mmCIF file of C-alpha atoms in Angstrom:
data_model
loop_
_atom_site.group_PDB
_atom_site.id
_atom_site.type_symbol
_atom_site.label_atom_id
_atom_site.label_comp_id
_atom_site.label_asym_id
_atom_site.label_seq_id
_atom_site.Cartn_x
_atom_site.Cartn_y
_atom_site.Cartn_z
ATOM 1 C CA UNK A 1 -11.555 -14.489 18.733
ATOM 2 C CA UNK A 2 -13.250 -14.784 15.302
ATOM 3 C CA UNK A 3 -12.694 -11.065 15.164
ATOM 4 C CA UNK A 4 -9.049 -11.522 15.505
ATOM 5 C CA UNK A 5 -8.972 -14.981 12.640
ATOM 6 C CA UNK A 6 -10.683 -12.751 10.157
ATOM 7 C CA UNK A 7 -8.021 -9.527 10.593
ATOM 8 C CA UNK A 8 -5.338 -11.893 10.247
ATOM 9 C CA UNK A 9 -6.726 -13.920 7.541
ATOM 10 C CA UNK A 10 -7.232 -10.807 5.667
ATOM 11 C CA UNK A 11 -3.762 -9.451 5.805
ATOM 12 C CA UNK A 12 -2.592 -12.945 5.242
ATOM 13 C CA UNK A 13 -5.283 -12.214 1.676
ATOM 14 C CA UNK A 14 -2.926 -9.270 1.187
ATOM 15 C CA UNK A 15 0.182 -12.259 0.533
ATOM 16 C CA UNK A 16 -1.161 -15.213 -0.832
ATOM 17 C CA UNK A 17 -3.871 -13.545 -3.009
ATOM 18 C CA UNK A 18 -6.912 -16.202 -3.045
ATOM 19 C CA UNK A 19 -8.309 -15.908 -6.520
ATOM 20 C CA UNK A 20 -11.760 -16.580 -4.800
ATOM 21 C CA UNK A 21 -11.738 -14.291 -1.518
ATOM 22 C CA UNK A 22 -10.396 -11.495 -4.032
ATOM 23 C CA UNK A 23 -13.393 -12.075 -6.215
ATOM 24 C CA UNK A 24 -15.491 -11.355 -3.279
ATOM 25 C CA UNK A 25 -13.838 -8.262 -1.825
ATOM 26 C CA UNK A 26 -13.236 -6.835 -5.539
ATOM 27 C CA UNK A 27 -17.212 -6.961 -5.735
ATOM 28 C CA UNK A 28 -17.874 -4.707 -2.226
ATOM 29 C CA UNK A 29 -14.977 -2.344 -3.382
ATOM 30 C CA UNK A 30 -16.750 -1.648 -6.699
ATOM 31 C CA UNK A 31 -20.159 -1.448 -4.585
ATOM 32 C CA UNK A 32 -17.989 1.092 -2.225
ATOM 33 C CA UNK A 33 -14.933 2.669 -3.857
ATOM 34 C CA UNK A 34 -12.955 5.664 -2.924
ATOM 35 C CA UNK A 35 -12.166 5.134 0.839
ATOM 36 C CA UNK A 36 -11.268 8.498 2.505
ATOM 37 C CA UNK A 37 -8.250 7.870 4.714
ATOM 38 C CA UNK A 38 -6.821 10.807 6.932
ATOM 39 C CA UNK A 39 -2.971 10.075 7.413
ATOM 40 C CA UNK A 40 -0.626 11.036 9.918
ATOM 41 C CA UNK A 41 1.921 13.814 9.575
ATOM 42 C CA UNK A 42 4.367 10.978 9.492
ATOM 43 C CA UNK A 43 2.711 8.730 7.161
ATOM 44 C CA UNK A 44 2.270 11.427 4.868
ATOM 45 C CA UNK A 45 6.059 11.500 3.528
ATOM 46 C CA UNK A 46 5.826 7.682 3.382
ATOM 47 C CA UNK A 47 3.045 7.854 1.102
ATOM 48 C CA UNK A 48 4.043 10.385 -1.135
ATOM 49 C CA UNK A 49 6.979 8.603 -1.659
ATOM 50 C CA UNK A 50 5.276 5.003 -2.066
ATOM 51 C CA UNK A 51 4.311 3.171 -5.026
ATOM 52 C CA UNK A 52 1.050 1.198 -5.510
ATOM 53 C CA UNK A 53 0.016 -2.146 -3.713
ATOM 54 C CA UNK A 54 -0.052 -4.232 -6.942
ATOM 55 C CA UNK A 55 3.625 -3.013 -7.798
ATOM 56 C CA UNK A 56 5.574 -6.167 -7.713
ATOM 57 C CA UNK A 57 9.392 -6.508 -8.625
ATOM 58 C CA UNK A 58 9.892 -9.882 -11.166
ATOM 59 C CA UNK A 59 13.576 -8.598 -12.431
ATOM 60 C CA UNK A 60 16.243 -10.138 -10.321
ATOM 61 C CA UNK A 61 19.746 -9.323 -10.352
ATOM 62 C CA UNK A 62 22.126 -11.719 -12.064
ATOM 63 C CA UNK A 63 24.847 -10.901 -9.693
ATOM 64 C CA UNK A 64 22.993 -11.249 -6.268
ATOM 65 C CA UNK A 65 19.751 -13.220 -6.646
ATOM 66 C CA UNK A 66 18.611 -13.323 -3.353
ATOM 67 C CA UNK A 67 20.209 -10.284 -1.851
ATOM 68 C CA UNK A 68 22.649 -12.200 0.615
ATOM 69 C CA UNK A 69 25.336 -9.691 -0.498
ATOM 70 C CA UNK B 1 19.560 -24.305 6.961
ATOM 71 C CA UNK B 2 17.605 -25.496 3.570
ATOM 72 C CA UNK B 3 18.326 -27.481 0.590
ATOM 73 C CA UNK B 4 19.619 -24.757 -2.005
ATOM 74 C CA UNK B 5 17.088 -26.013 -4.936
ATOM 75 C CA UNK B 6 14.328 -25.807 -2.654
ATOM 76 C CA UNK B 7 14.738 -22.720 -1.012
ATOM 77 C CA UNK B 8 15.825 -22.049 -5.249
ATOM 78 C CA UNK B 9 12.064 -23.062 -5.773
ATOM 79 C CA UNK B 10 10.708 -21.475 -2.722
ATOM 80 C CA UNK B 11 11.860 -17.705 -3.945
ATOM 81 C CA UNK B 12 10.611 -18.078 -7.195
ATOM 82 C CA UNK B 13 7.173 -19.130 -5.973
ATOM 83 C CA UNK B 14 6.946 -16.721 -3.162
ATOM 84 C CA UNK B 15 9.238 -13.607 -4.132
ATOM 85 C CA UNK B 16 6.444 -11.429 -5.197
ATOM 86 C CA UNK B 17 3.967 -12.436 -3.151
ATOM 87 C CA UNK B 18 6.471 -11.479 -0.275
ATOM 88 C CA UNK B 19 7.452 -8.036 -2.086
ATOM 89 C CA UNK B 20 3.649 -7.369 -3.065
ATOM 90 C CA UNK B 21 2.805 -7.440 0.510
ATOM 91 C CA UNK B 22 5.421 -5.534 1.842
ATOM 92 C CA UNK B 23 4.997 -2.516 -0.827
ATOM 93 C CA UNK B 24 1.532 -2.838 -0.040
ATOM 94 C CA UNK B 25 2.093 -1.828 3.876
ATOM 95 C CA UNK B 26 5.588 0.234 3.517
ATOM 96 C CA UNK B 27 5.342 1.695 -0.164
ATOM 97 C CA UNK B 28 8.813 2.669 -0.134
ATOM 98 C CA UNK B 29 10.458 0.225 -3.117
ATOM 99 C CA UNK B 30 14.039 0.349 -1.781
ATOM 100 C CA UNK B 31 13.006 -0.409 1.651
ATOM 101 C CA UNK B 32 10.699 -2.754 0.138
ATOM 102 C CA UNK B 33 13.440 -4.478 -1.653
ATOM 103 C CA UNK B 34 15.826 -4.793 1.252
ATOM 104 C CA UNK B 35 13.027 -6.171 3.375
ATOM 105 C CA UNK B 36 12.195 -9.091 1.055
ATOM 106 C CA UNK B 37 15.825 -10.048 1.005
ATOM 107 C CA UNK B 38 15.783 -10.136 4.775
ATOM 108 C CA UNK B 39 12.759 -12.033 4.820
ATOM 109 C CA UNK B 40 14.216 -14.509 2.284
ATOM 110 C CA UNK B 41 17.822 -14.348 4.307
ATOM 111 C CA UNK B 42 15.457 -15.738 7.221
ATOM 112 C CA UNK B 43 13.676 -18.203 5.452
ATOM 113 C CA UNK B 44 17.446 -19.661 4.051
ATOM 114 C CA UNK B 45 18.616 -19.482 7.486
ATOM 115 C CA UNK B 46 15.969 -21.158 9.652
ATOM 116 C CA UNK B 47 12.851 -22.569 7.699
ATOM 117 C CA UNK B 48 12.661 -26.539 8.251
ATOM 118 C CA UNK B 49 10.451 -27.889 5.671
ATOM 119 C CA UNK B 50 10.253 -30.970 8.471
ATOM 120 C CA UNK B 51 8.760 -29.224 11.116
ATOM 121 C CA UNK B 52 6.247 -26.573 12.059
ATOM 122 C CA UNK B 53 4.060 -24.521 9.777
ATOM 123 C CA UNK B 54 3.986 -24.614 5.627
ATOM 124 C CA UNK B 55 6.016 -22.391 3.739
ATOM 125 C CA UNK B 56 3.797 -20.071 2.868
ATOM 126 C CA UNK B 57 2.293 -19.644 6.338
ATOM 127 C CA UNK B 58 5.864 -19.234 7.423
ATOM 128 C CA UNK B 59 6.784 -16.758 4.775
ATOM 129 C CA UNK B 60 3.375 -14.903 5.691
ATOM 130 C CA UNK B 61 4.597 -14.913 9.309
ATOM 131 C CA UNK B 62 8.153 -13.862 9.215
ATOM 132 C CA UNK B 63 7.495 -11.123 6.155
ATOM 133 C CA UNK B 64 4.666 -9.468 8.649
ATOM 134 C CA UNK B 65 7.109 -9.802 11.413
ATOM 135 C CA UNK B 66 9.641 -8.218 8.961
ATOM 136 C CA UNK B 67 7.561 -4.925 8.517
ATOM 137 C CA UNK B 68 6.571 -4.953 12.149
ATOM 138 C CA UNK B 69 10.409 -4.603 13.040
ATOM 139 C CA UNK B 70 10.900 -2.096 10.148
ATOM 140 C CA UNK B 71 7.980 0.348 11.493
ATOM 141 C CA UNK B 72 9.232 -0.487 14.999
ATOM 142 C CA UNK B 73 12.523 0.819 14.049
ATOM 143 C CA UNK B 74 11.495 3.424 11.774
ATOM 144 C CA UNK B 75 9.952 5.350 15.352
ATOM 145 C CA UNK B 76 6.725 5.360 12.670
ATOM 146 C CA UNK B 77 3.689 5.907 14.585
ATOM 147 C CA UNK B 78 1.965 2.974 15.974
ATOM 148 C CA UNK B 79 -1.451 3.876 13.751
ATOM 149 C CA UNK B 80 0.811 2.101 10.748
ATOM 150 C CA UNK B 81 0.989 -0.935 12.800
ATOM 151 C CA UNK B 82 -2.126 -1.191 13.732
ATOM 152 C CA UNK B 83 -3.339 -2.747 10.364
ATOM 153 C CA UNK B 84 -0.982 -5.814 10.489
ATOM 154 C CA UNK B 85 -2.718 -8.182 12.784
ATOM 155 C CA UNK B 86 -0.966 -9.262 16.218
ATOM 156 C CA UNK B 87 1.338 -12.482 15.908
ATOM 157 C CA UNK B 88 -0.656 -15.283 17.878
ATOM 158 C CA UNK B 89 -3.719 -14.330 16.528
ATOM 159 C CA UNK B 90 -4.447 -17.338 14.539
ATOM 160 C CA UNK B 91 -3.177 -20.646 14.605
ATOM 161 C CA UNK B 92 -0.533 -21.051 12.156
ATOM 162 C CA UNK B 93 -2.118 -24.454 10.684
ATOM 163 C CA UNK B 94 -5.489 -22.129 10.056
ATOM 164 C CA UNK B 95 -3.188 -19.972 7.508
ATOM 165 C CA UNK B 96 -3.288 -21.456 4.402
ATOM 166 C CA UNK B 97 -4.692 -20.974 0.908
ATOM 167 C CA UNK B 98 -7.277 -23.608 2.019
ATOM 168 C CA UNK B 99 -8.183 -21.634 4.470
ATOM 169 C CA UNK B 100 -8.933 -18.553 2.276
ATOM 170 C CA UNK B 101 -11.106 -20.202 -0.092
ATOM 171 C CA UNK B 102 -13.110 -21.402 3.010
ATOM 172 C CA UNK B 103 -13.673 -18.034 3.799
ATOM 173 C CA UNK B 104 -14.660 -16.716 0.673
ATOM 174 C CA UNK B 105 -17.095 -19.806 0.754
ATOM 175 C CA UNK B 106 -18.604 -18.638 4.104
ATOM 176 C CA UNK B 107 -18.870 -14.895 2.737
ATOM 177 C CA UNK B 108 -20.898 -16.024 -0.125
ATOM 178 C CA UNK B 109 -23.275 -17.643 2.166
ATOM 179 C CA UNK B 110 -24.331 -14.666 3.765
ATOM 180 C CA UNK B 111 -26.585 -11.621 3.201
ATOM 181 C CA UNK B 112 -24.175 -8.883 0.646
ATOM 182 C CA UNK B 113 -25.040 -5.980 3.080
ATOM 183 C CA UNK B 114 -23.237 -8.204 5.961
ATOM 184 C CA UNK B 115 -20.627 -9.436 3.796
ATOM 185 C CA UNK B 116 -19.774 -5.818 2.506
ATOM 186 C CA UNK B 117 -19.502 -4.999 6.085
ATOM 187 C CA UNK B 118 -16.983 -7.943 6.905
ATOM 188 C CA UNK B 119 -14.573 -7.420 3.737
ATOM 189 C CA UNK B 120 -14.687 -3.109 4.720
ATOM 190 C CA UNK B 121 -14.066 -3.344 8.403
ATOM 191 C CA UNK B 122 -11.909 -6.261 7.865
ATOM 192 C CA UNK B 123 -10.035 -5.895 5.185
ATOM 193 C CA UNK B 124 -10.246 -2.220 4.079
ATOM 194 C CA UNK B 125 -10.128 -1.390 7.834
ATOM 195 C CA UNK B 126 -12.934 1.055 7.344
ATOM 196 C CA UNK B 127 -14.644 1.822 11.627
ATOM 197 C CA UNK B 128 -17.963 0.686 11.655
ATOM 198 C CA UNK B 129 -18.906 4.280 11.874
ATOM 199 C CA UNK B 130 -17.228 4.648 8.642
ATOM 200 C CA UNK B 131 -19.439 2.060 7.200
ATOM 201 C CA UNK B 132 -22.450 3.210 8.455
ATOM 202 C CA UNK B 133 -21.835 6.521 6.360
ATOM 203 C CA UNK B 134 -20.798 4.632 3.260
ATOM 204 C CA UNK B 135 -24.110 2.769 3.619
ATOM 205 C CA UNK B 136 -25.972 5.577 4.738
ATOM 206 C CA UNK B 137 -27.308 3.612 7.682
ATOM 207 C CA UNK B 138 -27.741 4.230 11.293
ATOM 208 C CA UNK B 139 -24.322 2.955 13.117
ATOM 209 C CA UNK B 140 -26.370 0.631 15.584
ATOM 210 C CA UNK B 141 -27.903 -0.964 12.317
ATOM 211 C CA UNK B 142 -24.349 -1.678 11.087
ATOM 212 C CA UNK B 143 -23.228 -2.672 14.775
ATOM 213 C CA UNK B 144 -25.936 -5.322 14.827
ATOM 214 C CA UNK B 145 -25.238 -6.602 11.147
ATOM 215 C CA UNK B 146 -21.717 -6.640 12.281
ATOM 216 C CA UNK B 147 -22.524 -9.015 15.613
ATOM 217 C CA UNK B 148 -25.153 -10.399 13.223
ATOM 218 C CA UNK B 149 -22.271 -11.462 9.897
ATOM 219 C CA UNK B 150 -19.343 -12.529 12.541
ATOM 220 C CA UNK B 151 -22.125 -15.266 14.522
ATOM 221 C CA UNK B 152 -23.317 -16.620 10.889
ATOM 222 C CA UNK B 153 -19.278 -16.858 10.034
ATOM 223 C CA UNK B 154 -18.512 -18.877 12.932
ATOM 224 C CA UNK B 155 -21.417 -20.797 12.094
ATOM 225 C CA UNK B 156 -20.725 -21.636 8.636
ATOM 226 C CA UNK B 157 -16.928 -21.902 9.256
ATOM 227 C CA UNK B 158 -17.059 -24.394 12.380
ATOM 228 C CA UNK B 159 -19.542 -26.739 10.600
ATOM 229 C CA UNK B 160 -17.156 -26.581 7.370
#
């Protein structure tokens, strides 16, 4: 159960962005960088195509703010 | 359906925080962008600010429910999915900021070695075999710390 709680409380890190549960994981990620990942045929053309995590879009269009169009 | 200024108020809060996570798992910006509007369309649609969860436990919620559906779609193979955690798995009242900072709390208390493991397997999604060669340990040390860091979590976390 606990198992399950800390997955989802982890990807739930990955949207709010605690200030202090980043300032832990930040420290093991300098202690271990440079996680080997192999990908799948398939998620190989997503990622070449992808953009970094911390990418985040701020400019909103003054003709359709929230997209509804 | 909500209040305009709110939901107003809402989207500015909670726009890039919805977009940063969903880049983070799809990493295609147009899809990206399309998705955030959907989960926003949602939010405008059904969110009552009178009942059930917060907002951002619901945003969290329906944007990871958002990707789900867009992999599901997609045909993209399952091993995507498998880093967004199942919907049930927590109680939505336990998802909150609060909630976070209780955790990083409870990782503080413990040994680094067992806290490195938590934050790899748990948030990097590195195997515990992984781990055990990034640590140049034996596995069944790493599978003990493992047992070891998730019984001391509970611990600290329950009494907190």
């Amino acid at each position: 159960m606990l198992e399950k709680s800390l997955k989802t409380l982890f990807d739930f890190q990955r949207f709010e962005r605690s200030s202090a549960l980043q300032s832990v994981i930040n420290e093991t990620l300098e202690r271990y960088p440079g996680k080997v990942v192999t990908l799948a045929d398939d998620s190989l053309a997503i990622a070449a195509g992808g953009v970094g995590p911390e990418e985040t879009k701020s400019q909103v269009k003054a003709d359709d703010r929230f997209g509804l169009l | 359906m909500i209040d305009s200024d709110y939901f107003d108020s809402i989207y500015r809060e909670y726009h890039d925080k919805v977009y940063g996570y969903i880049i983070g798992h799809v990493g295609i910006s147009e899809d990206a962008e399309d998705l955030c509007s959907e989960v926003f369309r949602k939010a405008m649609e059904h969110y009552d600010p009178e009942r059930g969860p917060g907002v951002s436990s619901y945003l969290y919620t329906t944007t990871r429910n958002t990707v789900i559906d867009y992999y599901r779609t997609r045909k993209v193979s399952t091993e995507l999915t498998e880093d967004i955690p199942a919907e049930g798995s927590l109680e939505d009242q336990m998802i909150s900021a609060d909630t976070l900072d209780r955790l990083a709390d409870a990782l503080r208390q413990i040994p680094e070695r067992d806290r490195d493991i938590i934050v790899l397997h748990y948030y990097e999604g590195n195997t515990l075999t992984e781990i055990s060669e990034m640590m140049s340990l034996p596995y069944s040390v790493i599978k003990r710390a493992h047992k070891s860091a998730l019984k001391k979590l509970q611990d600290i976390m329950g009494a907190a």
